[in-house]
Amino acid sequence: MSADLSVLFTGVRFDNPFLLSSAPPTESESNIVRAFEAGWGGVVTKTIGLHPVVNVRGPKTKFLRADVDSPRLSMKKRAGTALHSSWNWELISDKPLDWWVPRIGRIKKAFPDRVLVASIMAGSGNDTELSHWQTLARACQDEGADAFELNLSCPHMDRQDMGSNIGKDQQLISVVTQIVKEVARVPVWAKLTPSTTDIVVEARAAFLGGADAISSSNTFTSLPLIDPETLEFEMNVDGFVSTGGLGGPAILPLSLAKMGQMTKAFPEKSFSGIGGISNFDHALSYFLLGCGTVQVCTAAMLDRAVGPGVIRGLLHGLEAFLEKHSDRGWKRLEDFRGLRRDRVVPQSEIARPGESDYHGGHDVPEGYAASEAPVPVASK
Ligand SMILES: Cc1cc2nc3c(=O)[nH]c(=O)nc-3n(C[C@H](O)[C@H](O)[C@H](O)COP(=O)(O)O)c2cc1C
């Protein structure tokens, strides 16, 4: 009997827990159709908005590569390198809502059993802007979108009331989530920015607003490197650059840290893990921290635009993992999801050599305070 790879996430059934994230792989009808044909369990559309979008002149994404035999990092194409990260300053979809609406309908008719999540974005500065969220949500769900992902995380918005600027403000996160929940007949996921001090604060705000899940991470705010020969940024237009977003292998451990904080704080809630995933081992770290689905962008961009090889590897990896651990009675993702969530602890709870104790940098507690000191894991 072949393994059961399906999952139920925020009440929606997925053939498998692997999604293409909102990005160039999901920017067109033909890409999304190819993605479903390739086997992705779900697709999050490129973010759809109502405001004007004009991208920069020239390339919107480049890939930073590391030499294998030297510390050199560069976007220059050359042999013998390994992928370090993607860097992009691409805005949301430059196609209007009217362009997306019939396409969402057609895709859902052709693939009724595959999950199509509509990523949406609007402002938050006044009631008209807030009502745009509802306009977008109504239009997409009327065409059959299975869920929404609120883009509260695009790192390169000039507008203070949009993208990651919402994701850095707990009140706005709650307000926007609530506004969408008022009209949504399908689950609402909030995609948070990793560019805050304590993402648990923003996750709490999203859940207070009624979010059914958190997706994380969007790209990390970053600059391209400066070429030591030309003294120009490796990516620029007329010599100028603005901050953009880092994705790919470099952000995998960073994004896991954010996810670990959230799944520990909200063990009963739903999370979709994103950041640096290109094979099953990477996805597994997110599952073991408690994620119910994962999403992929950079690796798919580099694999024939929609990642047919990546999804093949992910499906094969999950199948092989379940087979390998069948003696533990693991039959599906739910049987091992979150298994390592509780292994992330304060440093003072990590065992010290020999009999030594460590009290998180505090002096040895005495008297009354001693009873409140954390108990090292080794002595539990
Ligand atoms: C070129 C590019 C465009 C992106 N556009 C969007 C977008 O429109 N909406 C969004 O929510 N995330 C967007 N992202 C972020 C990705 O969905 C994803 O969160 C991020 O790249 C981290 O995943 P990765 O490490 O697999 O690339 C974009 C990423 C890239 C590289």
PDB file of N, CA and C in Angstrom, residues 43-122:
ATOM      1  N   VAL A  43      -0.872  25.642  -4.177  1.00  0.00           N
ATOM      2  CA  VAL A  43      -0.150  26.776  -4.757  1.00  0.00           C
ATOM      3  C   VAL A  43      -0.687  28.039  -4.107  1.00  0.00           C
ATOM      4  N   VAL A  44       0.203  28.927  -3.701  1.00  0.00           N
ATOM      5  CA  VAL A  44      -0.224  30.246  -3.226  1.00  0.00           C
ATOM      6  C   VAL A  44       0.056  31.220  -4.365  1.00  0.00           C
ATOM      7  N   THR A  45      -0.976  31.887  -4.846  1.00  0.00           N
ATOM      8  CA  THR A  45      -0.778  32.775  -6.000  1.00  0.00           C
ATOM      9  C   THR A  45       0.225  33.881  -5.674  1.00  0.00           C
ATOM     10  N   LYS A  46       0.882  34.387  -6.682  1.00  0.00           N
ATOM     11  CA  LYS A  46       1.620  35.641  -6.542  1.00  0.00           C
ATOM     12  C   LYS A  46       0.652  36.664  -5.934  1.00  0.00           C
ATOM     13  N   THR A  47       1.133  37.504  -5.039  1.00  0.00           N
ATOM     14  CA  THR A  47       0.213  38.396  -4.302  1.00  0.00           C
ATOM     15  C   THR A  47      -0.575  39.321  -5.235  1.00  0.00           C
ATOM     16  N   ILE A  48      -1.876  39.369  -4.983  1.00  0.00           N
ATOM     17  CA  ILE A  48      -2.787  40.182  -5.800  1.00  0.00           C
ATOM     18  C   ILE A  48      -3.197  41.422  -5.002  1.00  0.00           C
ATOM     19  N   GLY A  49      -3.123  42.586  -5.645  1.00  0.00           N
ATOM     20  CA  GLY A  49      -3.506  43.827  -4.951  1.00  0.00           C
ATOM     21  C   GLY A  49      -4.309  44.735  -5.852  1.00  0.00           C
ATOM     22  N   LEU A  50      -4.717  45.889  -5.319  1.00  0.00           N
ATOM     23  CA  LEU A  50      -5.509  46.840  -6.103  1.00  0.00           C
ATOM     24  C   LEU A  50      -4.732  48.113  -6.417  1.00  0.00           C
ATOM     25  N   HIS A  51      -3.556  48.286  -5.794  1.00  0.00           N
ATOM     26  CA  HIS A  51      -2.790  49.517  -5.989  1.00  0.00           C
ATOM     27  C   HIS A  51      -1.878  49.379  -7.225  1.00  0.00           C
ATOM     28  N   PRO A  52      -1.404  50.496  -7.785  1.00  0.00           N
ATOM     29  CA  PRO A  52      -0.544  50.431  -8.969  1.00  0.00           C
ATOM     30  C   PRO A  52       0.801  49.767  -8.655  1.00  0.00           C
ATOM     31  N   VAL A  53       1.274  48.927  -9.579  1.00  0.00           N
ATOM     32  CA  VAL A  53       2.549  48.224  -9.379  1.00  0.00           C
ATOM     33  C   VAL A  53       3.414  48.394 -10.627  1.00  0.00           C
ATOM     34  N   VAL A  54       4.590  48.968 -10.461  1.00  0.00           N
ATOM     35  CA  VAL A  54       5.556  49.047 -11.564  1.00  0.00           C
ATOM     36  C   VAL A  54       6.902  48.608 -11.012  1.00  0.00           C
ATOM     37  N   ASN A  55       7.444  47.551 -11.569  1.00  0.00           N
ATOM     38  CA  ASN A  55       8.718  47.030 -11.067  1.00  0.00           C
ATOM     39  C   ASN A  55       9.911  47.829 -11.570  1.00  0.00           C
ATOM     40  N   VAL A  56      11.070  47.624 -10.943  1.00  0.00           N
ATOM     41  CA  VAL A  56      12.292  48.332 -11.345  1.00  0.00           C
ATOM     42  C   VAL A  56      12.711  47.886 -12.747  1.00  0.00           C
ATOM     43  N   ARG A  57      13.513  48.721 -13.393  1.00  0.00           N
ATOM     44  CA  ARG A  57      14.087  48.354 -14.683  1.00  0.00           C
ATOM     45  C   ARG A  57      15.107  47.231 -14.461  1.00  0.00           C
ATOM     46  N   GLY A  58      15.137  46.263 -15.361  1.00  0.00           N
ATOM     47  CA  GLY A  58      16.157  45.210 -15.249  1.00  0.00           C
ATOM     48  C   GLY A  58      15.709  44.054 -14.379  1.00  0.00           C
ATOM     49  N   PRO A  59      16.680  43.177 -14.032  1.00  0.00           N
ATOM     50  CA  PRO A  59      16.325  41.966 -13.291  1.00  0.00           C
ATOM     51  C   PRO A  59      15.715  42.267 -11.925  1.00  0.00           C
ATOM     52  N   LYS A  60      14.768  41.408 -11.550  1.00  0.00           N
ATOM     53  CA  LYS A  60      14.112  41.575 -10.250  1.00  0.00           C
ATOM     54  C   LYS A  60      14.639  40.569  -9.220  1.00  0.00           C
ATOM     55  N   THR A  61      15.266  39.501  -9.710  1.00  0.00           N
ATOM     56  CA  THR A  61      15.836  38.493  -8.802  1.00  0.00           C
ATOM     57  C   THR A  61      17.198  38.074  -9.312  1.00  0.00           C
ATOM     58  N   LYS A  62      18.139  37.867  -8.397  1.00  0.00           N
ATOM     59  CA  LYS A  62      19.414  37.241  -8.759  1.00  0.00           C
ATOM     60  C   LYS A  62      19.792  36.252  -7.671  1.00  0.00           C
ATOM     61  N   PHE A  63      20.779  35.439  -7.977  1.00  0.00           N
ATOM     62  CA  PHE A  63      21.162  34.374  -7.044  1.00  0.00           C
ATOM     63  C   PHE A  63      22.616  34.565  -6.619  1.00  0.00           C
ATOM     64  N   LEU A  64      22.835  34.555  -5.311  1.00  0.00           N
ATOM     65  CA  LEU A  64      24.178  34.717  -4.756  1.00  0.00           C
ATOM     66  C   LEU A  64      24.782  33.326  -4.586  1.00  0.00           C
ATOM     67  N   ARG A  65      26.021  33.171  -5.107  1.00  0.00           N
ATOM     68  CA  ARG A  65      26.635  31.838  -5.070  1.00  0.00           C
ATOM     69  C   ARG A  65      27.961  31.886  -4.324  1.00  0.00           C
ATOM     70  N   ALA A  66      28.267  30.771  -3.663  1.00  0.00           N
ATOM     71  CA  ALA A  66      29.510  30.654  -2.879  1.00  0.00           C
ATOM     72  C   ALA A  66      30.490  29.765  -3.630  1.00  0.00           C
ATOM     73  N   ASP A  67      31.756  30.209  -3.713  1.00  0.00           N
ATOM     74  CA  ASP A  67      32.793  29.333  -4.257  1.00  0.00           C
ATOM     75  C   ASP A  67      32.969  28.160  -3.295  1.00  0.00           C
ATOM     76  N   VAL A  68      33.273  27.016  -3.856  1.00  0.00           N
ATOM     77  CA  VAL A  68      33.434  25.847  -2.994  1.00  0.00           C
ATOM     78  C   VAL A  68      34.800  25.882  -2.305  1.00  0.00           C
ATOM     79  N   ASP A  69      35.808  26.450  -2.987  1.00  0.00           N
ATOM     80  CA  ASP A  69      37.171  26.371  -2.455  1.00  0.00           C
ATOM     81  C   ASP A  69      37.716  27.714  -1.992  1.00  0.00           C
ATOM     82  N   SER A  70      36.846  28.715  -1.799  1.00  0.00           N
ATOM     83  CA  SER A  70      37.295  30.016  -1.275  1.00  0.00           C
ATOM     84  C   SER A  70      36.102  30.706  -0.628  1.00  0.00           C
ATOM     85  N   PRO A  71      36.350  31.763   0.175  1.00  0.00           N
ATOM     86  CA  PRO A  71      35.218  32.434   0.843  1.00  0.00           C
ATOM     87  C   PRO A  71      34.418  33.353  -0.082  1.00  0.00           C
ATOM     88  N   ARG A  72      34.746  33.383  -1.373  1.00  0.00           N
ATOM     89  CA  ARG A  72      34.100  34.336  -2.274  1.00  0.00           C
ATOM     90  C   ARG A  72      32.596  34.094  -2.390  1.00  0.00           C
ATOM     91  N   LEU A  73      31.847  35.178  -2.281  1.00  0.00           N
ATOM     92  CA  LEU A  73      30.401  35.156  -2.526  1.00  0.00           C
ATOM     93  C   LEU A  73      30.130  36.160  -3.627  1.00  0.00           C
ATOM     94  N   SER A  74      29.381  35.765  -4.641  1.00  0.00           N
ATOM     95  CA  SER A  74      29.107  36.698  -5.720  1.00  0.00           C
ATOM     96  C   SER A  74      27.890  36.245  -6.516  1.00  0.00           C
ATOM     97  N   MET A  75      27.208  37.231  -7.132  1.00  0.00           N
ATOM     98  CA  MET A  75      26.087  36.903  -8.006  1.00  0.00           C
ATOM     99  C   MET A  75      26.575  36.561  -9.413  1.00  0.00           C
ATOM    100  N   LYS A  76      27.865  36.769  -9.664  1.00  0.00           N
ATOM    101  CA  LYS A  76      28.399  36.489 -11.012  1.00  0.00           C
ATOM    102  C   LYS A  76      28.254  35.003 -11.321  1.00  0.00           C
ATOM    103  N   LYS A  77      27.759  34.713 -12.526  1.00  0.00           N
ATOM    104  CA  LYS A  77      27.608  33.305 -12.923  1.00  0.00           C
ATOM    105  C   LYS A  77      28.989  32.712 -13.149  1.00  0.00           C
ATOM    106  N   ARG A  78      29.285  31.575 -12.532  1.00  0.00           N
ATOM    107  CA  ARG A  78      30.564  30.929 -12.713  1.00  0.00           C
ATOM    108  C   ARG A  78      30.447  29.464 -12.310  1.00  0.00           C
ATOM    109  N   ALA A  79      31.391  28.656 -12.794  1.00  0.00           N
ATOM    110  CA  ALA A  79      31.332  27.217 -12.507  1.00  0.00           C
ATOM    111  C   ALA A  79      31.824  26.938 -11.088  1.00  0.00           C
ATOM    112  N   GLY A  80      31.506  25.764 -10.591  1.00  0.00           N
ATOM    113  CA  GLY A  80      32.049  25.289  -9.317  1.00  0.00           C
ATOM    114  C   GLY A  80      31.549  26.059  -8.119  1.00  0.00           C
ATOM    115  N   THR A  81      30.269  26.437  -8.117  1.00  0.00           N
ATOM    116  CA  THR A  81      29.737  27.196  -6.977  1.00  0.00           C
ATOM    117  C   THR A  81      28.515  26.491  -6.390  1.00  0.00           C
ATOM    118  N   ALA A  82      28.183  26.892  -5.174  1.00  0.00           N
ATOM    119  CA  ALA A  82      26.964  26.373  -4.544  1.00  0.00           C
ATOM    120  C   ALA A  82      26.041  27.548  -4.258  1.00  0.00           C
ATOM    121  N   LEU A  83      24.742  27.305  -4.356  1.00  0.00           N
ATOM    122  CA  LEU A  83      23.768  28.374  -4.114  1.00  0.00           C
ATOM    123  C   LEU A  83      23.801  28.814  -2.652  1.00  0.00           C
ATOM    124  N   HIS A  84      23.932  30.114  -2.433  1.00  0.00           N
ATOM    125  CA  HIS A  84      23.877  30.670  -1.076  1.00  0.00           C
ATOM    126  C   HIS A  84      22.475  31.213  -0.781  1.00  0.00           C
ATOM    127  N   SER A  85      21.920  31.991  -1.736  1.00  0.00           N
ATOM    128  CA  SER A  85      20.635  32.643  -1.480  1.00  0.00           C
ATOM    129  C   SER A  85      20.090  33.267  -2.753  1.00  0.00           C
ATOM    130  N   SER A  86      18.819  33.651  -2.689  1.00  0.00           N
ATOM    131  CA  SER A  86      18.250  34.495  -3.743  1.00  0.00           C
ATOM    132  C   SER A  86      18.124  35.898  -3.161  1.00  0.00           C
ATOM    133  N   TRP A  87      18.222  36.881  -4.021  1.00  0.00           N
ATOM    134  CA  TRP A  87      17.976  38.260  -3.587  1.00  0.00           C
ATOM    135  C   TRP A  87      16.981  38.871  -4.567  1.00  0.00           C
ATOM    136  N   ASN A  88      15.895  39.470  -4.062  1.00  0.00           N
ATOM    137  CA  ASN A  88      14.914  40.048  -4.994  1.00  0.00           C
ATOM    138  C   ASN A  88      14.357  41.352  -4.466  1.00  0.00           C
ATOM    139  N   TRP A  89      13.926  42.168  -5.416  1.00  0.00           N
ATOM    140  CA  TRP A  89      13.198  43.403  -5.064  1.00  0.00           C
ATOM    141  C   TRP A  89      11.959  43.519  -5.936  1.00  0.00           C
ATOM    142  N   GLU A  90      11.377  42.340  -6.194  1.00  0.00           N
ATOM    143  CA  GLU A  90      10.174  42.284  -7.008  1.00  0.00           C
ATOM    144  C   GLU A  90       8.951  42.651  -6.170  1.00  0.00           C
ATOM    145  N   LEU A  91       8.094  43.505  -6.734  1.00  0.00           N
ATOM    146  CA  LEU A  91       6.854  43.867  -6.036  1.00  0.00           C
ATOM    147  C   LEU A  91       5.818  42.757  -6.236  1.00  0.00           C
ATOM    148  N   ILE A  92       4.588  43.005  -5.772  1.00  0.00           N
ATOM    149  CA  ILE A  92       3.550  41.977  -5.925  1.00  0.00           C
ATOM    150  C   ILE A  92       3.153  41.880  -7.402  1.00  0.00           C
ATOM    151  N   SER A  93       2.171  41.063  -7.718  1.00  0.00           N
ATOM    152  CA  SER A  93       1.768  40.861  -9.118  1.00  0.00           C
ATOM    153  C   SER A  93       1.468  42.202  -9.788  1.00  0.00           C
ATOM    154  N   ASP A  94       1.980  42.375 -11.009  1.00  0.00           N
ATOM    155  CA  ASP A  94       1.638  43.607 -11.730  1.00  0.00           C
ATOM    156  C   ASP A  94       0.375  43.417 -12.570  1.00  0.00           C
ATOM    157  N   LYS A  95      -0.267  42.249 -12.401  1.00  0.00           N
ATOM    158  CA  LYS A  95      -1.539  42.002 -13.097  1.00  0.00           C
ATOM    159  C   LYS A  95      -2.682  42.421 -12.162  1.00  0.00           C
ATOM    160  N   PRO A  96      -3.696  43.112 -12.717  1.00  0.00           N
ATOM    161  CA  PRO A  96      -4.793  43.587 -11.850  1.00  0.00           C
ATOM    162  C   PRO A  96      -5.722  42.451 -11.423  1.00  0.00           C
ATOM    163  N   LEU A  97      -6.588  42.748 -10.457  1.00  0.00           N
ATOM    164  CA  LEU A  97      -7.536  41.752  -9.952  1.00  0.00           C
ATOM    165  C   LEU A  97      -8.400  41.181 -11.085  1.00  0.00           C
ATOM    166  N   ASP A  98      -8.809  42.059 -12.019  1.00  0.00           N
ATOM    167  CA  ASP A  98      -9.648  41.600 -13.145  1.00  0.00           C
ATOM    168  C   ASP A  98      -8.953  40.535 -13.977  1.00  0.00           C
ATOM    169  N   TRP A  99      -7.637  40.609 -14.023  1.00  0.00           N
ATOM    170  CA  TRP A  99      -6.866  39.610 -14.770  1.00  0.00           C
ATOM    171  C   TRP A  99      -6.883  38.290 -14.007  1.00  0.00           C
ATOM    172  N   TRP A 100      -6.761  38.370 -12.692  1.00  0.00           N
ATOM    173  CA  TRP A 100      -6.663  37.160 -11.875  1.00  0.00           C
ATOM    174  C   TRP A 100      -8.002  36.421 -11.748  1.00  0.00           C
ATOM    175  N   VAL A 101      -9.088  37.177 -11.611  1.00  0.00           N
ATOM    176  CA  VAL A 101     -10.377  36.556 -11.263  1.00  0.00           C
ATOM    177  C   VAL A 101     -10.775  35.403 -12.199  1.00  0.00           C
ATOM    178  N   PRO A 102     -10.838  35.622 -13.513  1.00  0.00           N
ATOM    179  CA  PRO A 102     -11.252  34.485 -14.362  1.00  0.00           C
ATOM    180  C   PRO A 102     -10.252  33.336 -14.327  1.00  0.00           C
ATOM    181  N   ARG A 103      -8.998  33.666 -14.122  1.00  0.00           N
ATOM    182  CA  ARG A 103      -7.963  32.619 -14.100  1.00  0.00           C
ATOM    183  C   ARG A 103      -8.101  31.729 -12.858  1.00  0.00           C
ATOM    184  N   ILE A 104      -8.405  32.353 -11.721  1.00  0.00           N
ATOM    185  CA  ILE A 104      -8.623  31.551 -10.499  1.00  0.00           C
ATOM    186  C   ILE A 104      -9.784  30.587 -10.748  1.00  0.00           C
ATOM    187  N   GLY A 105     -10.843  31.104 -11.363  1.00  0.00           N
ATOM    188  CA  GLY A 105     -12.006  30.262 -11.660  1.00  0.00           C
ATOM    189  C   GLY A 105     -11.641  29.103 -12.580  1.00  0.00           C
ATOM    190  N   ARG A 106     -10.895  29.418 -13.639  1.00  0.00           N
ATOM    191  CA  ARG A 106     -10.542  28.356 -14.611  1.00  0.00           C
ATOM    192  C   ARG A 106      -9.644  27.300 -13.971  1.00  0.00           C
ATOM    193  N   ILE A 107      -8.677  27.753 -13.189  1.00  0.00           N
ATOM    194  CA  ILE A 107      -7.736  26.794 -12.560  1.00  0.00           C
ATOM    195  C   ILE A 107      -8.510  25.880 -11.602  1.00  0.00           C
ATOM    196  N   LYS A 108      -9.407  26.458 -10.821  1.00  0.00           N
ATOM    197  CA  LYS A 108     -10.152  25.627  -9.866  1.00  0.00           C
ATOM    198  C   LYS A 108     -11.074  24.638 -10.585  1.00  0.00           C
ATOM    199  N   LYS A 109     -11.630  25.047 -11.734  1.00  0.00           N
ATOM    200  CA  LYS A 109     -12.475  24.103 -12.498  1.00  0.00           C
ATOM    201  C   LYS A 109     -11.639  22.953 -13.022  1.00  0.00           C
ATOM    202  N   ALA A 110     -10.427  23.260 -13.472  1.00  0.00           N
ATOM    203  CA  ALA A 110      -9.560  22.219 -14.039  1.00  0.00           C
ATOM    204  C   ALA A 110      -8.967  21.327 -12.947  1.00  0.00           C
ATOM    205  N   PHE A 111      -8.742  21.901 -11.749  1.00  0.00           N
ATOM    206  CA  PHE A 111      -8.111  21.127 -10.656  1.00  0.00           C
ATOM    207  C   PHE A 111      -8.926  21.286  -9.368  1.00  0.00           C
ATOM    208  N   PRO A 112     -10.161  20.757  -9.359  1.00  0.00           N
ATOM    209  CA  PRO A 112     -11.015  20.993  -8.177  1.00  0.00           C
ATOM    210  C   PRO A 112     -10.439  20.419  -6.885  1.00  0.00           C
ATOM    211  N   ASP A 113      -9.579  19.389  -7.003  1.00  0.00           N
ATOM    212  CA  ASP A 113      -9.056  18.744  -5.785  1.00  0.00           C
ATOM    213  C   ASP A 113      -7.716  19.307  -5.330  1.00  0.00           C
ATOM    214  N   ARG A 114      -7.145  20.223  -6.113  1.00  0.00           N
ATOM    215  CA  ARG A 114      -5.887  20.836  -5.679  1.00  0.00           C
ATOM    216  C   ARG A 114      -6.188  22.153  -4.984  1.00  0.00           C
ATOM    217  N   VAL A 115      -5.286  22.534  -4.078  1.00  0.00           N
ATOM    218  CA  VAL A 115      -5.574  23.701  -3.234  1.00  0.00           C
ATOM    219  C   VAL A 115      -4.966  24.975  -3.828  1.00  0.00           C
ATOM    220  N   LEU A 116      -5.831  25.945  -4.062  1.00  0.00           N
ATOM    221  CA  LEU A 116      -5.386  27.235  -4.591  1.00  0.00           C
ATOM    222  C   LEU A 116      -5.611  28.299  -3.525  1.00  0.00           C
ATOM    223  N   VAL A 117      -4.515  28.817  -3.026  1.00  0.00           N
ATOM    224  CA  VAL A 117      -4.581  29.841  -1.973  1.00  0.00           C
ATOM    225  C   VAL A 117      -4.347  31.198  -2.640  1.00  0.00           C
ATOM    226  N   ALA A 118      -5.216  32.145  -2.385  1.00  0.00           N
ATOM    227  CA  ALA A 118      -5.037  33.482  -2.974  1.00  0.00           C
ATOM    228  C   ALA A 118      -4.265  34.352  -1.995  1.00  0.00           C
ATOM    229  N   SER A 119      -3.099  34.822  -2.443  1.00  0.00           N
ATOM    230  CA  SER A 119      -2.335  35.775  -1.631  1.00  0.00           C
ATOM    231  C   SER A 119      -2.827  37.169  -1.968  1.00  0.00           C
ATOM    232  N   ILE A 120      -3.215  37.930  -0.946  1.00  0.00           N
ATOM    233  CA  ILE A 120      -3.765  39.267  -1.202  1.00  0.00           C
ATOM    234  C   ILE A 120      -3.057  40.329  -0.356  1.00  0.00           C
ATOM    235  N   MET A 121      -3.088  41.551  -0.865  1.00  0.00           N
ATOM    236  CA  MET A 121      -2.435  42.663  -0.155  1.00  0.00           C
ATOM    237  C   MET A 121      -3.158  43.974  -0.456  1.00  0.00           C
ATOM    238  N   ALA A 122      -3.383  44.766   0.594  1.00  0.00           N
ATOM    239  CA  ALA A 122      -3.880  46.130   0.408  1.00  0.00           C
ATOM    240  C   ALA A 122      -3.262  46.991   1.493  1.00  0.00           C
TER     241      ALA A 122
END
